[in-house]
Amino acid sequence: MLIDCDTCAVRDLRCGDCVMSVLLDAPGSSAHVREVDLAEQAALAALADSGLVPRLQLVRLGLPRLRDGAGPGDGSTQHAV
């Protein structure tokens, strides 16, 4: 999954409740694009389920970005972690 804060419809509105701001990188930093693999997604979900970190709040603007032949249904579209 590609997390890109520049494509988030709720950027600056829900950043404080987003795992990107807590664990990965705050959107205001120079590195606000992250690739999160399935194992990392599972770990973030487990942490969020136990209340240790907030969930990913990303709401994509427009159509999902396609990368290396990736498309809908193969993990390239955004969903809550």
Tab-separated table of N, CA and C in Angstrom:
chain	number	residue	atom	x	y	z
A	1	MET	N	0.839	-1.154	0.000
A	1	MET	CA	0.000	0.000	0.000
A	1	MET	C	0.895	1.231	0.000
A	2	LEU	N	0.557	2.191	-0.825
A	2	LEU	CA	1.284	3.449	-0.870
A	2	LEU	C	0.487	4.489	-0.105
A	3	ILE	N	1.104	5.074	0.899
A	3	ILE	CA	0.478	6.142	1.675
A	3	ILE	C	1.141	7.441	1.240
A	4	ASP	N	0.349	8.342	0.676
A	4	ASP	CA	0.862	9.622	0.198
A	4	ASP	C	-0.025	10.720	0.765
A	5	CYS	N	0.489	11.479	1.706
A	5	CYS	CA	-0.303	12.522	2.353
A	5	CYS	C	-0.760	13.595	1.370
A	6	ASP	N	-0.030	13.784	0.271
A	6	ASP	CA	-0.435	14.779	-0.729
A	6	ASP	C	-1.728	14.390	-1.436
A	7	THR	N	-2.091	13.114	-1.394
A	7	THR	CA	-3.315	12.666	-2.052
A	7	THR	C	-4.469	12.520	-1.070
A	8	CYS	N	-4.308	12.974	0.161
A	8	CYS	CA	-5.321	12.785	1.197
A	8	CYS	C	-6.297	13.955	1.237
A	9	ALA	N	-7.587	13.631	1.127
A	9	ALA	CA	-8.637	14.648	1.142
A	9	ALA	C	-8.801	15.298	2.510
A	10	VAL	N	-8.353	14.640	3.577
A	10	VAL	CA	-8.510	15.189	4.925
A	10	VAL	C	-7.181	15.632	5.530
A	11	ARG	N	-6.193	15.847	4.662
A	11	ARG	CA	-4.894	16.332	5.136
A	11	ARG	C	-5.092	17.653	5.869
A	12	ASP	N	-4.394	17.804	6.951
A	12	ASP	CA	-4.445	18.967	7.838
A	12	ASP	C	-5.732	19.017	8.662
A	13	LEU	N	-6.698	18.174	8.378
A	13	LEU	CA	-7.926	18.113	9.168
A	13	LEU	C	-7.892	16.969	10.175
A	14	ARG	N	-7.291	15.831	9.772
A	14	ARG	CA	-7.291	14.648	10.630
A	14	ARG	C	-5.881	14.114	10.877
A	15	CYS	N	-4.873	14.898	10.598
A	15	CYS	CA	-3.489	14.449	10.773
A	15	CYS	C	-3.184	14.044	12.215
A	16	GLY	N	-3.736	14.758	13.172
A	16	GLY	CA	-3.469	14.459	14.574
A	16	GLY	C	-4.022	13.116	15.011
A	17	ASP	N	-4.988	12.588	14.270
A	17	ASP	CA	-5.593	11.290	14.574
A	17	ASP	C	-5.134	10.218	13.602
A	18	CYS	N	-4.028	10.429	12.936
A	18	CYS	CA	-3.546	9.506	11.904
A	18	CYS	C	-2.211	8.885	12.314
A	19	VAL	N	-2.059	7.610	12.042
A	19	VAL	CA	-0.833	6.900	12.376
A	19	VAL	C	0.383	7.499	11.656
A	20	MET	N	0.191	8.121	10.512
A	20	MET	CA	1.315	8.749	9.816
A	20	MET	C	1.971	9.801	10.707
A	21	SER	N	1.164	10.587	11.398
A	21	SER	CA	1.701	11.630	12.270
A	21	SER	C	2.326	11.054	13.531
A	22	VAL	N	1.791	9.950	14.020
A	22	VAL	CA	2.248	9.379	15.284
A	22	VAL	C	3.509	8.537	15.114
A	23	LEU	N	3.502	7.606	14.171
A	23	LEU	CA	4.606	6.656	14.056
A	23	LEU	C	5.513	6.844	12.851
A	24	LEU	N	4.964	7.233	11.730
A	24	LEU	CA	5.752	7.222	10.505
A	24	LEU	C	6.392	8.572	10.258
A	25	ASP	N	5.680	9.498	9.695
A	25	ASP	CA	6.182	10.849	9.456
A	25	ASP	C	5.007	11.794	9.458
A	26	ALA	N	5.189	12.934	10.085
A	26	ALA	CA	4.150	13.954	10.024
A	26	ALA	C	4.079	14.492	8.598
A	27	PRO	N	2.878	14.824	8.102
A	27	PRO	CA	2.739	15.307	6.733
A	27	PRO	C	3.571	16.538	6.418
A	28	GLY	N	3.902	17.347	7.403
A	28	GLY	CA	4.699	18.538	7.153
A	28	GLY	C	6.169	18.250	6.901
A	29	SER	N	6.600	17.015	7.131
A	29	SER	CA	8.004	16.673	6.930
A	29	SER	C	8.287	16.484	5.448
A	30	SER	N	9.549	16.363	5.114
A	30	SER	CA	9.920	16.223	3.703
A	30	SER	C	9.558	14.848	3.154
A	31	ALA	N	9.444	13.841	4.011
A	31	ALA	CA	9.133	12.482	3.555
A	31	ALA	C	7.740	12.098	4.023
A	32	HIS	N	6.715	12.399	3.217
A	32	HIS	CA	5.356	12.067	3.610
A	32	HIS	C	4.708	11.070	2.650
A	33	VAL	N	5.550	10.277	2.000
A	33	VAL	CA	5.082	9.167	1.170
A	33	VAL	C	5.755	7.915	1.702
A	34	ARG	N	4.952	6.916	2.013
A	34	ARG	CA	5.490	5.667	2.550
A	34	ARG	C	4.852	4.483	1.864
A	35	GLU	N	5.661	3.484	1.592
A	35	GLU	CA	5.180	2.186	1.125
A	35	GLU	C	5.072	1.302	2.359
A	36	VAL	N	3.885	0.747	2.595
A	36	VAL	CA	3.646	-0.096	3.760
A	36	VAL	C	3.262	-1.478	3.254
A	37	ASP	N	4.082	-2.487	3.568
A	37	ASP	CA	3.789	-3.840	3.081
A	37	ASP	C	2.723	-4.510	3.946
A	38	LEU	N	2.311	-5.707	3.560
A	38	LEU	CA	1.224	-6.401	4.250
A	38	LEU	C	1.542	-6.689	5.712
A	39	ALA	N	2.777	-7.057	6.010
A	39	ALA	CA	3.164	-7.328	7.397
A	39	ALA	C	3.084	-6.050	8.231
A	40	GLU	N	3.535	-4.938	7.669
A	40	GLU	CA	3.460	-3.659	8.385
A	40	GLU	C	2.007	-3.226	8.570
A	41	GLN	N	1.169	-3.455	7.551
A	41	GLN	CA	-0.252	-3.129	7.674
A	41	GLN	C	-0.883	-3.918	8.814
A	42	ALA	N	-0.552	-5.216	8.898
A	42	ALA	CA	-1.090	-6.062	9.966
A	42	ALA	C	-0.611	-5.578	11.332
A	43	ALA	N	0.654	-5.198	11.428
A	43	ALA	CA	1.191	-4.706	12.698
A	43	ALA	C	0.516	-3.401	13.109
A	44	LEU	N	0.340	-2.476	12.158
A	44	LEU	CA	-0.328	-1.209	12.465
A	44	LEU	C	-1.778	-1.441	12.871
A	45	ALA	N	-2.456	-2.380	12.208
A	45	ALA	CA	-3.845	-2.705	12.558
A	45	ALA	C	-3.918	-3.279	13.967
A	46	ALA	N	-2.976	-4.156	14.324
A	46	ALA	CA	-2.959	-4.747	15.664
A	46	ALA	C	-2.726	-3.666	16.726
A	47	LEU	N	-1.809	-2.752	16.453
A	47	LEU	CA	-1.556	-1.658	17.391
A	47	LEU	C	-2.789	-0.764	17.534
A	48	ALA	N	-3.444	-0.464	16.415
A	48	ALA	CA	-4.649	0.370	16.448
A	48	ALA	C	-5.795	-0.350	17.156
A	49	ASP	N	-5.945	-1.654	16.906
A	49	ASP	CA	-7.008	-2.434	17.559
A	49	ASP	C	-6.851	-2.441	19.071
A	50	SER	N	-5.613	-2.391	19.539
A	50	SER	CA	-5.370	-2.398	20.979
A	50	SER	C	-5.347	-0.985	21.573
A	51	GLY	N	-5.545	0.024	20.728
A	51	GLY	CA	-5.606	1.398	21.208
A	51	GLY	C	-4.267	2.064	21.420
A	52	LEU	N	-3.197	1.445	20.936
A	52	LEU	CA	-1.857	2.011	21.146
A	52	LEU	C	-1.506	3.113	20.154
A	53	VAL	N	-2.078	3.071	18.963
A	53	VAL	CA	-1.861	4.102	17.950
A	53	VAL	C	-3.193	4.366	17.257
A	54	PRO	N	-3.337	5.548	16.653
A	54	PRO	CA	-4.558	5.793	15.877
A	54	PRO	C	-4.505	5.045	14.548
A	55	ARG	N	-5.638	4.915	13.906
A	55	ARG	CA	-5.716	4.283	12.593
A	55	ARG	C	-5.241	5.253	11.510
A	56	LEU	N	-4.943	4.709	10.365
A	56	LEU	CA	-4.629	5.525	9.196
A	56	LEU	C	-5.902	6.246	8.789
A	57	GLN	N	-5.846	7.546	8.633
A	57	GLN	CA	-7.019	8.361	8.309
A	57	GLN	C	-7.073	8.764	6.841
A	58	LEU	N	-6.202	8.226	6.021
A	58	LEU	CA	-6.091	8.623	4.619
A	58	LEU	C	-7.394	8.428	3.867
A	59	VAL	N	-7.843	9.489	3.208
A	59	VAL	CA	-8.983	9.452	2.295
A	59	VAL	C	-8.458	9.989	0.975
A	60	ARG	N	-8.331	9.121	-0.002
A	60	ARG	CA	-7.708	9.503	-1.270
A	60	ARG	C	-8.553	10.482	-2.078
A	61	LEU	N	-7.863	11.423	-2.704
A	61	LEU	CA	-8.472	12.313	-3.684
A	61	LEU	C	-8.434	11.632	-5.043
A	62	GLY	N	-9.487	11.651	-5.793
A	62	GLY	CA	-9.481	11.143	-7.166
A	62	GLY	C	-9.294	9.650	-7.265
A	63	LEU	N	-8.752	9.212	-8.402
A	63	LEU	CA	-8.545	7.807	-8.684
A	63	LEU	C	-7.271	7.299	-8.029
A	64	PRO	N	-7.221	6.017	-7.673
A	64	PRO	CA	-5.993	5.462	-7.092
A	64	PRO	C	-4.822	5.579	-8.057
A	65	ARG	N	-3.648	5.815	-7.512
A	65	ARG	CA	-2.427	5.887	-8.307
A	65	ARG	C	-2.013	4.473	-8.695
A	66	LEU	N	-1.667	4.282	-9.965
A	66	LEU	CA	-1.207	2.978	-10.434
A	66	LEU	C	0.312	2.984	-10.469
A	67	ARG	N	0.916	1.908	-9.961
A	67	ARG	CA	2.365	1.792	-9.917
A	67	ARG	C	2.766	0.391	-10.308
A	68	ASP	N	3.685	0.259	-11.224
A	68	ASP	CA	4.227	-1.045	-11.615
A	68	ASP	C	3.134	-2.047	-11.966
A	69	GLY	N	2.108	-1.585	-12.676
A	69	GLY	CA	1.029	-2.479	-13.076
A	69	GLY	C	0.030	-2.754	-11.984
A	70	ALA	N	0.190	-2.117	-10.829
A	70	ALA	CA	-0.739	-2.338	-9.731
A	70	ALA	C	-2.053	-1.638	-10.026
A	71	GLY	N	-3.116	-2.196	-9.512
A	71	GLY	CA	-4.426	-1.594	-9.709
A	71	GLY	C	-5.361	-2.006	-8.611
A	72	PRO	N	-6.614	-1.598	-8.728
A	72	PRO	CA	-7.610	-1.925	-7.709
A	72	PRO	C	-7.672	-3.425	-7.454
A	73	GLY	N	-7.809	-3.772	-6.190
A	73	GLY	CA	-7.936	-5.173	-5.807
A	73	GLY	C	-6.631	-5.877	-5.510
A	74	ASP	N	-5.505	-5.201	-5.729
A	74	ASP	CA	-4.224	-5.862	-5.483
A	74	ASP	C	-3.443	-5.210	-4.357
A	75	GLY	N	-4.147	-4.441	-3.540
A	75	GLY	CA	-3.484	-3.807	-2.410
A	75	GLY	C	-2.993	-2.410	-2.692
A	76	SER	N	-3.163	-1.892	-3.919
A	76	SER	CA	-2.660	-0.572	-4.235
A	76	SER	C	-3.645	0.521	-3.869
A	77	THR	N	-4.911	0.187	-3.686
A	77	THR	CA	-5.878	1.192	-3.275
A	77	THR	C	-5.850	1.316	-1.767
A	78	GLN	N	-6.206	2.478	-1.261
A	78	GLN	CA	-6.096	2.747	0.156
A	78	GLN	C	-7.305	2.242	0.930
A	79	HIS	N	-7.058	1.701	2.073
A	79	HIS	CA	-8.100	1.332	3.011
A	79	HIS	C	-7.557	1.508	4.418
A	80	ALA	N	-8.439	1.511	5.370
A	80	ALA	CA	-8.025	1.755	6.762
A	80	ALA	C	-7.111	0.640	7.251
A	81	VAL	N	-6.090	1.053	7.978
A	81	VAL	CA	-5.170	0.090	8.601
A	81	VAL	C	-5.468	0.058	10.063
